[in-house]
JSON list of C-alpha atoms in Angstrom, two decimals:
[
{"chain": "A", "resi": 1, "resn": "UNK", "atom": "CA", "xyz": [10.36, 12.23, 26.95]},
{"chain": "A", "resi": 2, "resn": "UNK", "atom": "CA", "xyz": [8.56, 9.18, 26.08]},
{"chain": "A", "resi": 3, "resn": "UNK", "atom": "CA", "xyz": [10.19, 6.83, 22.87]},
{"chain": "A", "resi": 4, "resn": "UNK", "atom": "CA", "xyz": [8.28, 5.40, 20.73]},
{"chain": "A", "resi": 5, "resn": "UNK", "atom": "CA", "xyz": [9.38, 1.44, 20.32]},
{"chain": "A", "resi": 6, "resn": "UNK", "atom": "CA", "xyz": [7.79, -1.32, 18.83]},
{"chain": "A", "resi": 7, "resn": "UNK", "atom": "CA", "xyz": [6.61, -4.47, 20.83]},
{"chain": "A", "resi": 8, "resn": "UNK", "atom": "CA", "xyz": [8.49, -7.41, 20.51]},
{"chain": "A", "resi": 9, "resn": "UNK", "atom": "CA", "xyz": [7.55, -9.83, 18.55]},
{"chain": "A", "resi": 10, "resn": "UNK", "atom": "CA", "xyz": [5.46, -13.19, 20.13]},
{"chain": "A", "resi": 11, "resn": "UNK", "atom": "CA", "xyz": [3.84, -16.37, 18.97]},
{"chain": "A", "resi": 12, "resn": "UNK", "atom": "CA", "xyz": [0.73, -14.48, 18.02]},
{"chain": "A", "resi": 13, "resn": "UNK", "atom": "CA", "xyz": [2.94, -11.82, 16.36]},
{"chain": "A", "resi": 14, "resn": "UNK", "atom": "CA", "xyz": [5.08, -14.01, 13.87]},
{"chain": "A", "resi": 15, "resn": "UNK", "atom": "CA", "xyz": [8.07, -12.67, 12.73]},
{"chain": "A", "resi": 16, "resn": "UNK", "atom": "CA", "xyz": [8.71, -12.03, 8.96]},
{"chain": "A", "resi": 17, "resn": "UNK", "atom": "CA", "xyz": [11.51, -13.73, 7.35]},
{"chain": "A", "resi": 18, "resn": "UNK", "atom": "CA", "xyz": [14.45, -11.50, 6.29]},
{"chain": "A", "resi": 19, "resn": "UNK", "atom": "CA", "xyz": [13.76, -12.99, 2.40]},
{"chain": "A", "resi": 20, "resn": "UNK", "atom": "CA", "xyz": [10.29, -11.96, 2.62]},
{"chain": "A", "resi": 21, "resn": "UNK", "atom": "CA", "xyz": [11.26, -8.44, 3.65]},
{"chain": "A", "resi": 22, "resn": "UNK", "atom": "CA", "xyz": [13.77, -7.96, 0.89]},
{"chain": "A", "resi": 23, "resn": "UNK", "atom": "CA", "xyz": [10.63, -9.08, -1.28]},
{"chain": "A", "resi": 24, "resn": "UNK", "atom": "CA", "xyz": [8.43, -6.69, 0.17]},
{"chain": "A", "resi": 25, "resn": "UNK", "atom": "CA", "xyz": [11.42, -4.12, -0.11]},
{"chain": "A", "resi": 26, "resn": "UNK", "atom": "CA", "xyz": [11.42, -4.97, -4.01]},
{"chain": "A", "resi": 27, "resn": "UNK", "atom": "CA", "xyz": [7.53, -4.41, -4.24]},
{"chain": "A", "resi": 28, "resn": "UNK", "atom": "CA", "xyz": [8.08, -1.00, -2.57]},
{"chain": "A", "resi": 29, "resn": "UNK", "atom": "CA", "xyz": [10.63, -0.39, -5.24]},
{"chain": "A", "resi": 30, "resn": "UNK", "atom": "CA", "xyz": [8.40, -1.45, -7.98]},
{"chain": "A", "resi": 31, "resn": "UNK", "atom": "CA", "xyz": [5.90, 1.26, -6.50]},
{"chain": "A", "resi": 32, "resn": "UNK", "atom": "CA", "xyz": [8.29, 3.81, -6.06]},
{"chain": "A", "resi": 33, "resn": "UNK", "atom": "CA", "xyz": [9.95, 3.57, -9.47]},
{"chain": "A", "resi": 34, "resn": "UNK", "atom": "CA", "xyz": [6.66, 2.65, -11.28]},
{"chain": "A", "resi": 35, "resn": "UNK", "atom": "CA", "xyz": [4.66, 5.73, -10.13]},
{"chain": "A", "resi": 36, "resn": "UNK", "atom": "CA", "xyz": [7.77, 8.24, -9.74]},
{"chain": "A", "resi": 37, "resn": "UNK", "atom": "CA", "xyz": [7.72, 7.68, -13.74]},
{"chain": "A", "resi": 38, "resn": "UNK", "atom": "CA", "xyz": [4.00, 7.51, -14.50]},
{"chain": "A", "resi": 39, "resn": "UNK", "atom": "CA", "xyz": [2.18, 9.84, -11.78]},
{"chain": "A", "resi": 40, "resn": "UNK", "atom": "CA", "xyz": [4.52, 12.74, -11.26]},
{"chain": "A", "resi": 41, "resn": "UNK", "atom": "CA", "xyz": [4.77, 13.74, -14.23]},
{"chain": "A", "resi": 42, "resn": "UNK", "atom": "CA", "xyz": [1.24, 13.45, -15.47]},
{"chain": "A", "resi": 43, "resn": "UNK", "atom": "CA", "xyz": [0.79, 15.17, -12.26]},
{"chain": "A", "resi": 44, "resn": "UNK", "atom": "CA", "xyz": [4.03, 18.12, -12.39]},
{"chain": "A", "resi": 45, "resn": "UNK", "atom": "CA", "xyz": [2.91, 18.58, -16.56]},
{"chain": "A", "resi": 46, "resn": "UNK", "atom": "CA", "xyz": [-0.89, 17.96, -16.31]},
{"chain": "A", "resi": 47, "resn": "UNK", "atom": "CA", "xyz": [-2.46, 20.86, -18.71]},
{"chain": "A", "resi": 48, "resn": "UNK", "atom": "CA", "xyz": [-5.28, 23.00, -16.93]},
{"chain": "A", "resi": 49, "resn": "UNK", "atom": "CA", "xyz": [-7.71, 21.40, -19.17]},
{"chain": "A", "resi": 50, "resn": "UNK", "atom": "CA", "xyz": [-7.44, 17.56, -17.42]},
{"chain": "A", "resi": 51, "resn": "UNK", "atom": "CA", "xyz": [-10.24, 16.33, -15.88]},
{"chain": "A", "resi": 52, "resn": "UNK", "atom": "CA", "xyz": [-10.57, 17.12, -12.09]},
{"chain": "A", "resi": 53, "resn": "UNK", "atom": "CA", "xyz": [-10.40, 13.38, -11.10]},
{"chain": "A", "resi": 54, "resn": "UNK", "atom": "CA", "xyz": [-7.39, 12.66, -13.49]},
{"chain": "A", "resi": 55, "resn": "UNK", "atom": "CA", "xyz": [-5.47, 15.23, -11.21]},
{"chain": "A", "resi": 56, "resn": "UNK", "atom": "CA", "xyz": [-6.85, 13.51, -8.07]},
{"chain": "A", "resi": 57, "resn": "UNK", "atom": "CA", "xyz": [-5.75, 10.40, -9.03]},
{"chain": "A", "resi": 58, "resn": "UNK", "atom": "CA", "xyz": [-2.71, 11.50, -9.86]},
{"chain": "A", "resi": 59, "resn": "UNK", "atom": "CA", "xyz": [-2.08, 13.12, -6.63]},
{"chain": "A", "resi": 60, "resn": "UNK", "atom": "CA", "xyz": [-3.33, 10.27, -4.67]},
{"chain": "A", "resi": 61, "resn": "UNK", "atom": "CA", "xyz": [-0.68, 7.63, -6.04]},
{"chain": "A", "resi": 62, "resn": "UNK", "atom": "CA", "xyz": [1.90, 10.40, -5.94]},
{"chain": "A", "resi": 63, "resn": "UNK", "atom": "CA", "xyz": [1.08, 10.13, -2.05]},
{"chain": "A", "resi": 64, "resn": "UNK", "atom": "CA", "xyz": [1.50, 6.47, -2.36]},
{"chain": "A", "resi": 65, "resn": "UNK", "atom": "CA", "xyz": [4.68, 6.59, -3.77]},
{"chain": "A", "resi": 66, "resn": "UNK", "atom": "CA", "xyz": [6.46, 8.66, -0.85]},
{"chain": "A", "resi": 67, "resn": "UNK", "atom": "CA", "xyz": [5.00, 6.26, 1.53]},
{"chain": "A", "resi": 68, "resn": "UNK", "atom": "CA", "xyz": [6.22, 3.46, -0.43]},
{"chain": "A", "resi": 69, "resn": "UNK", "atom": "CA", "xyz": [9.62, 5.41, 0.34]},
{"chain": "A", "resi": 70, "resn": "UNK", "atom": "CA", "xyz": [9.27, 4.81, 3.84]},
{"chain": "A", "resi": 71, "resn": "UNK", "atom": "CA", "xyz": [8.30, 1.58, 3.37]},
{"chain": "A", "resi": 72, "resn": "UNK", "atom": "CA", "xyz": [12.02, 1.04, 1.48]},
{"chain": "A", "resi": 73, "resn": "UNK", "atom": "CA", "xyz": [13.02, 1.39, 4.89]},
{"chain": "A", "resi": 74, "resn": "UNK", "atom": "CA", "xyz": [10.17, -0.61, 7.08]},
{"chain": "A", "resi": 75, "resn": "UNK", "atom": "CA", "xyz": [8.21, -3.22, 4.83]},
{"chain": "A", "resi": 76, "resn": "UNK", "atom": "CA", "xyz": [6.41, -4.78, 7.60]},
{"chain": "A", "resi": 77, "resn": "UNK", "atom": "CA", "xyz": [5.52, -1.54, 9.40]},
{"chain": "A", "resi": 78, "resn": "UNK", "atom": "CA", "xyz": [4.23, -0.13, 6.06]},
{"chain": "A", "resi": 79, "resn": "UNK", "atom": "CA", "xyz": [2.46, -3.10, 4.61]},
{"chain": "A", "resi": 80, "resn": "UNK", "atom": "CA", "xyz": [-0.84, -0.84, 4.70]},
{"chain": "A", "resi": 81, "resn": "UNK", "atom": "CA", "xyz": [0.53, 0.85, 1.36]},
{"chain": "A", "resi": 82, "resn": "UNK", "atom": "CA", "xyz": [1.26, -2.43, -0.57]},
{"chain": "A", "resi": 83, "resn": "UNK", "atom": "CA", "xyz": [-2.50, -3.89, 0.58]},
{"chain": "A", "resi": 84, "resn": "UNK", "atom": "CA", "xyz": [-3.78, -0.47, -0.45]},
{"chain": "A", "resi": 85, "resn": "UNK", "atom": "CA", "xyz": [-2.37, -0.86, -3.63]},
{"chain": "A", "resi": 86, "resn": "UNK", "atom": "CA", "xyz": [-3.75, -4.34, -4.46]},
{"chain": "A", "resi": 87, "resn": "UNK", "atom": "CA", "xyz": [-6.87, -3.70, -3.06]},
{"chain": "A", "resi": 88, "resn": "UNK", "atom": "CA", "xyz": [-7.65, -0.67, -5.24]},
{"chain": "A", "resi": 89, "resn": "UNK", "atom": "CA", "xyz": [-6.77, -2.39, -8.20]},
{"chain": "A", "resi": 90, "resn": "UNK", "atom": "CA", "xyz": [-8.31, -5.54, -7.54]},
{"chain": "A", "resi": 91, "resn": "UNK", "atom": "CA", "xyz": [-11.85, -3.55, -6.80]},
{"chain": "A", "resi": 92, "resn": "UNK", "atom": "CA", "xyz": [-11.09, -2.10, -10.55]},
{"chain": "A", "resi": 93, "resn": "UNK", "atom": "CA", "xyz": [-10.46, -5.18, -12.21]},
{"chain": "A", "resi": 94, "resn": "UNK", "atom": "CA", "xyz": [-13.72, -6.78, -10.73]},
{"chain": "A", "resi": 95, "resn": "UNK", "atom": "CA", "xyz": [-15.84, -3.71, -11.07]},
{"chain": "A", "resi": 96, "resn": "UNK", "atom": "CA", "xyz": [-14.78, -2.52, -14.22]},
{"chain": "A", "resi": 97, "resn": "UNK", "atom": "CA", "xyz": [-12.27, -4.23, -16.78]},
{"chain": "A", "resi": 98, "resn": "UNK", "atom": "CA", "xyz": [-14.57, -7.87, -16.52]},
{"chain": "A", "resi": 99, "resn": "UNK", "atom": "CA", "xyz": [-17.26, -6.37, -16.98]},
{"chain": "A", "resi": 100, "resn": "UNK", "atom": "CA", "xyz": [-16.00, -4.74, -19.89]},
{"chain": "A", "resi": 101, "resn": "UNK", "atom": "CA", "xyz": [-14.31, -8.02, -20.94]},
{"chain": "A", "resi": 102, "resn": "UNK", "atom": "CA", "xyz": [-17.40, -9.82, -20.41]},
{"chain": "A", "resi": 103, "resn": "UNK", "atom": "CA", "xyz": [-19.17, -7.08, -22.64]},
{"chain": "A", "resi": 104, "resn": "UNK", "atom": "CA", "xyz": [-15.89, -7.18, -25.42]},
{"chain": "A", "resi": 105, "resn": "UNK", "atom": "CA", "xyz": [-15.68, -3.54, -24.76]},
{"chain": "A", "resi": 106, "resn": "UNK", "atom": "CA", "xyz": [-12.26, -3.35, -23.52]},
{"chain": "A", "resi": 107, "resn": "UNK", "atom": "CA", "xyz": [-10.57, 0.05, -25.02]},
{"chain": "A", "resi": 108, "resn": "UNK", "atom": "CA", "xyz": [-6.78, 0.57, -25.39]},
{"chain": "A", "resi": 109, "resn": "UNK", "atom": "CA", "xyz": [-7.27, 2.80, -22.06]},
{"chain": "A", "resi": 110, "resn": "UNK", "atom": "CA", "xyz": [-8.37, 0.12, -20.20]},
{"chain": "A", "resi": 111, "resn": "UNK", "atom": "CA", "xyz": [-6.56, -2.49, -21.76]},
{"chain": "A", "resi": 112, "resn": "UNK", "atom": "CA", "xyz": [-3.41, -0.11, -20.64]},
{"chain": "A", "resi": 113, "resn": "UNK", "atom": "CA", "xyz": [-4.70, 0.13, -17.10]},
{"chain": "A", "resi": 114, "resn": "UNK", "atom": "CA", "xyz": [-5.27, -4.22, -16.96]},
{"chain": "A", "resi": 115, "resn": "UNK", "atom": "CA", "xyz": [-1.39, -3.86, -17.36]},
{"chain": "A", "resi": 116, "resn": "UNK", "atom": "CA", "xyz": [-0.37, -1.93, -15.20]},
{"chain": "A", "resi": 117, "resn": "UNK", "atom": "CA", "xyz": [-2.96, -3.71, -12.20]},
{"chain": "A", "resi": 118, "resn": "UNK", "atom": "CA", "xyz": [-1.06, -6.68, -13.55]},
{"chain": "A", "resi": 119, "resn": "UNK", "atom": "CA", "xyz": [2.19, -5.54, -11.87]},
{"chain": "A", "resi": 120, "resn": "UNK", "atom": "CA", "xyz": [0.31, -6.29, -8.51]},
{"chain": "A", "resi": 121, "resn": "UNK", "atom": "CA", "xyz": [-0.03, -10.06, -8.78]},
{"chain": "A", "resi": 122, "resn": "UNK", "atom": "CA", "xyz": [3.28, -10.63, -7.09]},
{"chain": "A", "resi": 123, "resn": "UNK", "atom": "CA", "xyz": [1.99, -8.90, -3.96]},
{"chain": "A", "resi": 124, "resn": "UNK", "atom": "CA", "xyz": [-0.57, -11.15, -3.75]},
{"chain": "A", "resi": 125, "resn": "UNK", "atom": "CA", "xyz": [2.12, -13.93, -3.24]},
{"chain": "A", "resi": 126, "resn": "UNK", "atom": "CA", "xyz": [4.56, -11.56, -1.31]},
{"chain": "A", "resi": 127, "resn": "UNK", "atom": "CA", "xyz": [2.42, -9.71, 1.23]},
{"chain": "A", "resi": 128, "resn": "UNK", "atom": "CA", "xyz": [2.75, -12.41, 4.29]},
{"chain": "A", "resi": 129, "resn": "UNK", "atom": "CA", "xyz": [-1.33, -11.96, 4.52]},
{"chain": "A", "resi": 130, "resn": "UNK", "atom": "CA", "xyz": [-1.52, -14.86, 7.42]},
{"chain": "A", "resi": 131, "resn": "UNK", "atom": "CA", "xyz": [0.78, -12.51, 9.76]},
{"chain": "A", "resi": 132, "resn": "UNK", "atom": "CA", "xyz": [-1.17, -9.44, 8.50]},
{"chain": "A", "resi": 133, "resn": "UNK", "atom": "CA", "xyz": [-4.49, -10.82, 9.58]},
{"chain": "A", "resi": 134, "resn": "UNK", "atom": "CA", "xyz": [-2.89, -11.84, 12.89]},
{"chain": "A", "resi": 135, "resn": "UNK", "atom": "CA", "xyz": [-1.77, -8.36, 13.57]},
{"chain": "A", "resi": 136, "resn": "UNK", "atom": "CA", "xyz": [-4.56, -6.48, 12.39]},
{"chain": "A", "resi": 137, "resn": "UNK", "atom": "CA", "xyz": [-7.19, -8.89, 14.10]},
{"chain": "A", "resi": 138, "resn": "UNK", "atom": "CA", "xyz": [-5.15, -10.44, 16.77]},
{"chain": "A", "resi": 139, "resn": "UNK", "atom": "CA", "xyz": [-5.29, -7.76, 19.95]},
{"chain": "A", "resi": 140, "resn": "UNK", "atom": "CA", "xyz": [-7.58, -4.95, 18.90]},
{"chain": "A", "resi": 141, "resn": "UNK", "atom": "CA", "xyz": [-7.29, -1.34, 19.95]},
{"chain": "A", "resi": 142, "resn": "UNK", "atom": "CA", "xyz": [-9.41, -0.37, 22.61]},
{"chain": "A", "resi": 143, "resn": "UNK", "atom": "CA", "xyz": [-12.06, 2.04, 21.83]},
{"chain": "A", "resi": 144, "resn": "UNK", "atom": "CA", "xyz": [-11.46, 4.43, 24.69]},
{"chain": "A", "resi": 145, "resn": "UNK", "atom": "CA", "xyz": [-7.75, 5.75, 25.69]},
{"chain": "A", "resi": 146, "resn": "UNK", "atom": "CA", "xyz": [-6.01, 3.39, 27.93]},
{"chain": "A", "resi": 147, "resn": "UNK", "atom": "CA", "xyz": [-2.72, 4.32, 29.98]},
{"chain": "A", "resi": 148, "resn": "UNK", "atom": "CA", "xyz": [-1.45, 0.27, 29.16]},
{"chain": "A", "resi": 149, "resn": "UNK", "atom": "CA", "xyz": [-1.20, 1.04, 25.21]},
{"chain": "A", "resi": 150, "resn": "UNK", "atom": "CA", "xyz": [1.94, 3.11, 23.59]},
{"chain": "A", "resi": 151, "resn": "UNK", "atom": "CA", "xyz": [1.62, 6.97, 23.47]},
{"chain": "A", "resi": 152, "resn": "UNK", "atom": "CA", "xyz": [2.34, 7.49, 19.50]},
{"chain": "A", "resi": 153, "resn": "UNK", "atom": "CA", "xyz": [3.63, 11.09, 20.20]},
{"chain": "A", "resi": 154, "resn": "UNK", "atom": "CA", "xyz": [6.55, 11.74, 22.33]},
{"chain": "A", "resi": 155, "resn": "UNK", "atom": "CA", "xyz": [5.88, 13.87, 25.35]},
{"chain": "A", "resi": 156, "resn": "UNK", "atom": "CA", "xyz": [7.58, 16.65, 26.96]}
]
């Protein structure tokens, strides 16, 4: 049976420092608190009536939150769920609340959802983004299967 371990860690793989991993831990509480309170139950009491994409939504971030569980327990491993999170919401804020700022339109709704976006802006300064880009660019998967890479699945 094959184990599945994790490489060690090299110059072109910096390690994170234990005080940015409790940070990260504490943004992966902030998600899974946050949206255990908002999107499950919008989600668990949503009225057949809601719009389709309200539910979607709903059940996306619900997703998010039980991989921000996980990520309680590996914040480096898991760092795909944090960058998710300020992605999406940075993509709203430039898509649609300036413009509506720009316009003066901004409703109550959307002045609600520029708060809650808001709660993101620590990420920005917590997510170690130079060792992210390292790892994600650094040594690139190969496109076809090669026996010199980690099997993901254990084998019998």
């Amino acid at each position: 049976m094959t184990v599945l371990t994790t490489a060690p860690m090299s110059a072109t793989h910096p390690v994170v420092s234990p005080a940015r991993r409790l940070a990260l831990r504490a943004c992966y509480l902030l998600l899974v608190v946050g949206l255990g309170l908002t999107a499950w139950p919008r989600l668990i009491l949503a009225s057949p009536d809601q719009p389709l994409m309200t539910g979607v939504v709903d059940a996306m971030l619900c997703g998010m939150q039980l991989l921000a569980i996980v990520g309680l327990f590996s914040p480096v491993r898991m760092l795909a769920v944090i960058v998710f999170d300020v992605l999406w919401k940075l993509i709203w804020v430039g898509v649609v609340a300036v413009p509506l700022a720009v316009s003066g339109e901004i409703s109550a709704g959307v002045a609600e959802t520029l708060f809650a976006c808001a709660w993101a802006v620590p990420f920005l300064v917590i997510v170690p983004w130079v060792q992210l880009a390292q790892r994600l660019l650094g040594s690139p998967e190969p496109w076809r299967g090669s026996r010199t890479h980690e099997k993901l699945l254990p084998t019998a």
